[in-house]
Coordinates of N, CA, C and O in Angstrom, one line a residue:
N1289 N 14.8 7.7 -9.6 CA 14.4 6.8 -8.6 C 14.3 7.5 -7.3 O 15.2 8.1 -6.8
N1290 N 13.1 7.4 -6.6 CA 12.9 8.1 -5.4 C 13.0 7.2 -4.2 O 12.2 7.3 -3.3
K1291 N 14.0 6.4 -4.2 CA 14.1 5.3 -3.2 C 14.2 5.8 -1.7 O 13.6 5.2 -0.8
E1292 N 14.8 7.0 -1.5 CA 15.0 7.5 -0.1 C 13.9 8.5 0.3 O 13.9 9.0 1.4
Q1293 N 12.9 8.8 -0.5 CA 11.9 9.7 -0.2 C 10.6 9.1 0.1 O 10.3 8.0 -0.5
L1294 N 9.8 9.7 0.9 CA 8.4 9.3 1.2 C 7.5 10.2 0.3 O 7.6 11.4 0.4
Y1295 N 6.7 9.6 -0.5 CA 5.8 10.4 -1.3 C 4.5 9.7 -1.6 O 4.3 8.5 -1.3
Y1296 N 3.6 10.4 -2.2 CA 2.2 10.0 -2.5 C 2.2 9.8 -4.0 O 2.9 10.6 -4.7
W1297 N 1.5 8.9 -4.6 CA 1.4 8.7 -6.0 C 0.0 8.8 -6.5 O -0.9 8.3 -5.9
S1298 N -0.2 9.4 -7.6 CA -1.5 9.6 -8.2 C -1.4 9.4 -9.7 O -0.6 10.1 -10.4
G1299 N -2.3 8.5 -10.2 CA -2.5 8.3 -11.6 C -4.0 8.4 -11.8 O -4.6 9.4 -11.4
K1300 N -4.6 7.5 -12.4 CA -6.1 7.4 -12.5 C -6.6 7.1 -11.1 O -7.6 7.6 -10.7
K1301 N -5.8 6.3 -10.3 CA -6.1 6.0 -8.9 C -4.9 6.5 -8.1 O -4.1 7.2 -8.6
E1302 N -4.9 6.2 -6.8 CA -3.8 6.7 -6.0 C -3.3 5.7 -5.0 O -3.9 4.7 -4.8
V1303 N -2.1 6.0 -4.5 CA -1.4 5.2 -3.5 C -1.0 6.1 -2.4 O -0.4 7.2 -2.7
D1304 N -1.3 5.8 -1.1 CA -1.1 6.7 0.0 C 0.4 7.0 0.2 O 0.8 8.1 0.4
F1305 N 1.3 6.0 0.3 CA 2.7 6.2 0.6 C 3.6 5.3 -0.3 O 3.2 4.1 -0.5
I1306 N 4.7 5.8 -0.7 CA 5.7 5.1 -1.4 C 7.0 5.4 -0.7 O 7.3 6.6 -0.5
F1307 N 7.7 4.4 -0.3 CA 9.0 4.6 0.4 C 9.8 3.3 0.3 O 9.3 2.2 0.6
D1308 N 11.1 3.5 0.0 CA 12.0 2.4 0.0 C 11.5 1.1 -0.7 O 11.5 0.0 -0.2
E1309 N 11.1 1.3 -2.0 CA 10.6 0.2 -2.8 C 9.3 -0.5 -2.3 O 9.1 -1.6 -2.6
K1310 N 8.6 0.3 -1.5 CA 7.3 -0.3 -0.9 C 6.2 0.7 -1.2 O 6.4 1.9 -1.1
A1311 N 5.1 0.2 -1.6 CA 3.9 1.0 -1.8 C 2.9 0.6 -0.8 O 2.6 -0.6 -0.6
I1312 N 2.3 1.6 -0.1 CA 1.4 1.3 1.0 C 0.1 2.1 0.9 O 0.1 3.3 0.7
N1313 N -1.0 1.3 0.9 CA -2.4 2.0 1.0 C -2.9 1.6 2.4 O -2.8 0.5 2.8
V1314 N -3.5 2.6 3.0 CA -4.1 2.4 4.3 C -5.6 2.5 4.2 O -6.2 3.4 3.6
V1315 N -6.3 1.5 4.8 CA -7.7 1.3 4.7 C -8.3 1.1 6.1 O -7.8 0.2 6.8
F1316 N -9.2 1.9 6.5 CA -9.8 1.7 7.9 C -11.3 1.5 7.8 O -12.0 2.2 8.5
S1317 N -11.7 0.7 6.9 CA -13.1 0.3 6.8 C -13.2 -1.2 7.0 O -12.3 -1.9 7.0
E1318 N -14.5 -1.6 7.1 CA -14.7 -3.1 7.3 C -14.4 -3.9 6.1 O -14.1 -5.1 6.2
K1319 N -14.5 -3.3 4.9 CA -14.2 -4.0 3.7 C -13.2 -3.2 2.9 O -13.3 -1.9 2.9
I1320 N -12.3 -3.8 2.2 CA -11.3 -3.1 1.4 C -12.0 -2.6 0.1 O -12.5 -3.4 -0.7
P1321 N -12.1 -1.3 -0.1 CA -12.7 -0.7 -1.3 C -11.9 -1.1 -2.5 O -10.6 -1.1 -2.5
D1322 N -12.5 -1.3 -3.7 CA -11.8 -1.7 -4.9 C -10.8 -0.7 -5.3 O -9.7 -1.0 -5.8
R1323 N -11.0 0.6 -5.0 CA -10.1 1.7 -5.4 C -8.7 1.5 -4.7 O -7.7 1.9 -5.3
E1324 N -8.7 0.9 -3.5 CA -7.4 0.7 -2.9 C -6.5 -0.3 -3.6 O -5.3 -0.1 -3.8
C1325 N -7.1 -1.4 -4.0 CA -6.4 -2.4 -4.8 C -6.1 -1.9 -6.2 O -5.0 -2.1 -6.8
D1326 N -7.0 -1.2 -6.8 CA -6.9 -0.6 -8.2 C -5.6 0.3 -8.2 O -4.9 0.3 -9.2
G1327 N -5.5 1.1 -7.2 CA -4.3 2.0 -7.1 C -3.0 1.3 -7.1 O -2.1 1.6 -7.8
L1328 N -2.9 0.2 -6.3 CA -1.7 -0.6 -6.2 C -1.5 -1.3 -7.5 O -0.3 -1.4 -8.0
R1329 N -2.5 -1.8 -8.2 CA -2.4 -2.5 -9.5 C -1.8 -1.5 -10.5 O -0.9 -1.9 -11.3
E1330 N -2.4 -0.3 -10.6 CA -1.9 0.7 -11.5 C -0.5 1.0 -11.3 O 0.3 1.2 -12.2
L1331 N -0.1 1.2 -10.0 CA 1.3 1.5 -9.7 C 2.2 0.4 -10.1 O 3.3 0.6 -10.5
Q1332 N 1.8 -0.9 -9.9 CA 2.7 -2.0 -10.3 C 3.1 -1.9 -11.8 O 4.2 -2.2 -12.2
L1333 N 2.2 -1.4 -12.6 CA 2.5 -1.3 -14.1 C 3.3 -0.1 -14.3 O 4.1 -0.1 -15.3
A1334 N 3.1 1.0 -13.6 CA 3.8 2.2 -13.8 C 5.2 2.3 -13.3 O 6.1 3.0 -13.8
K1335 N 5.4 1.7 -12.1 CA 6.7 1.9 -11.4 C 7.3 0.5 -11.1 O 7.1 -0.1 -10.1
K1336 N 8.1 0.0 -12.0 CA 8.6 -1.4 -11.9 C 9.6 -1.6 -10.8 O 9.9 -2.7 -10.3
Y1337 N 10.2 -0.5 -10.3 CA 11.2 -0.6 -9.2 C 10.6 -0.9 -7.8 O 11.3 -1.3 -6.9
I1338 N 9.3 -0.7 -7.7 CA 8.7 -1.0 -6.4 C 8.5 -2.5 -6.3 O 7.9 -3.2 -7.2
K1339 N 8.9 -3.0 -5.2 CA 9.0 -4.5 -5.0 C 7.9 -5.0 -4.1 O 7.5 -6.2 -4.2
E1340 N 7.4 -4.2 -3.2 CA 6.4 -4.7 -2.2 C 5.2 -3.8 -2.2 O 5.3 -2.6 -2.2
F1341 N 4.0 -4.4 -2.2 CA 2.7 -3.7 -2.2 C 1.9 -4.1 -1.0 O 1.6 -5.3 -0.9
I1342 N 1.6 -3.2 -0.2 CA 1.0 -3.5 1.2 C -0.3 -2.7 1.3 O -0.4 -1.6 1.0
L1343 N -1.2 -3.5 1.9 CA -2.5 -2.9 2.4 C -2.5 -2.9 3.9 O -2.4 -4.0 4.5
I1344 N -2.5 -1.8 4.6 CA -2.7 -1.7 6.0 C -4.1 -1.5 6.3 O -4.8 -0.6 5.8
T1345 N -4.7 -2.4 7.1 CA -6.2 -2.5 7.3 C -6.5 -2.5 8.8 O -5.7 -2.7 9.6
K1346 N -7.8 -2.2 9.0 CA -8.3 -2.2 10.4 C -8.2 -3.6 11.0 O -7.7 -3.7 12.2
N1347 N -8.5 -4.6 10.3 CA -8.4 -6.0 10.7 C -7.7 -6.8 9.6 O -7.6 -6.3 8.5
L1348 N -7.3 -8.0 10.0 CA -6.7 -8.8 8.9 C -7.8 -9.2 7.9 O -8.8 -9.8 8.3
M1349 N -7.6 -8.9 6.7 CA -8.4 -9.2 5.6 C -7.6 -9.9 4.5 O -6.4 -9.6 4.4
K1350 N -8.2 -10.8 3.9 CA -7.4 -11.6 2.9 C -7.3 -10.9 1.6 O -8.3 -10.4 1.0
S1351 N -6.1 -10.7 1.1 CA -5.9 -10.2 -0.2 C -4.9 -11.1 -0.9 O -3.8 -11.4 -0.4
K1352 N -5.3 -11.7 -2.0 CA -4.5 -12.6 -2.8 C -3.3 -12.0 -3.5 O -2.3 -12.6 -3.7
E1353 N -3.5 -10.7 -3.8 CA -2.5 -10.0 -4.6 C -1.4 -9.2 -3.8 O -0.3 -9.1 -4.2
F1354 N -1.8 -8.8 -2.6 CA -1.0 -7.8 -1.8 C -0.7 -8.3 -0.4 O -1.5 -9.0 0.2
V1355 N 0.4 -7.8 0.2 CA 0.7 -8.1 1.6 C -0.4 -7.4 2.4 O -0.7 -6.2 2.1
N1356 N -1.0 -8.0 3.3 CA -2.1 -7.4 4.1 C -1.7 -7.4 5.6 O -1.4 -8.5 6.2
I1357 N -1.6 -6.3 6.2 CA -1.2 -6.1 7.6 C -2.2 -5.4 8.4 O -2.6 -4.2 8.0
P1358 N -2.7 -5.9 9.5 CA -3.6 -5.1 10.4 C -2.8 -3.9 11.0 O -1.6 -4.1 11.3
I1359 N -3.5 -2.8 11.2 CA -2.8 -1.6 11.6 C -2.1 -1.8 13.0 O -1.0 -1.3 13.1
E1360 N -2.7 -2.6 13.9 CA -2.0 -2.9 15.2 C -0.6 -3.5 15.0 O 0.3 -3.2 15.6
K1361 N -0.6 -4.5 14.1 CA 0.7 -5.2 13.8 C 1.7 -4.3 13.1 O 2.9 -4.3 13.4
F1362 N 1.2 -3.5 12.2 CA 2.1 -2.6 11.5 C 2.7 -1.6 12.5 O 3.9 -1.4 12.5
L1363 N 1.9 -1.1 13.4 CA 2.4 -0.1 14.4 C 3.4 -0.7 15.4 O 4.4 -0.2 15.7
E1364 N 3.1 -2.0 15.8 CA 4.0 -2.7 16.7 C 5.4 -2.8 16.1 O 6.4 -2.7 16.8
N1365 N 5.4 -3.1 14.8 CA 6.7 -3.3 14.1 C 7.4 -2.0 13.8 O 8.6 -2.1 13.5
Q1366 N 6.7 -0.9 13.8 CA 7.3 0.4 13.5 C 7.8 1.2 14.7 O 8.6 2.1 14.6
L1367 N 7.2 0.8 15.9 CA 7.6 1.6 17.1 C 8.6 0.9 17.9 O 8.9 -0.2 17.9

């Protein structure tokens, strides 16, 4: 279990960051590309200990499957 480490995950697709039972993909386009959600879905099946799946986006976009946070809100909460 890599709970205390920050790392990147790659299978058929990829996930940008994994840390503390959270998986995060960062998207800075007007529309969320399918590959971003596909990577999180693949990781859900591969790593059961991960509890939260997050898409950080340019603007608030609706995702029924994953937590969606605009980059400005994410940075406000982290700084």
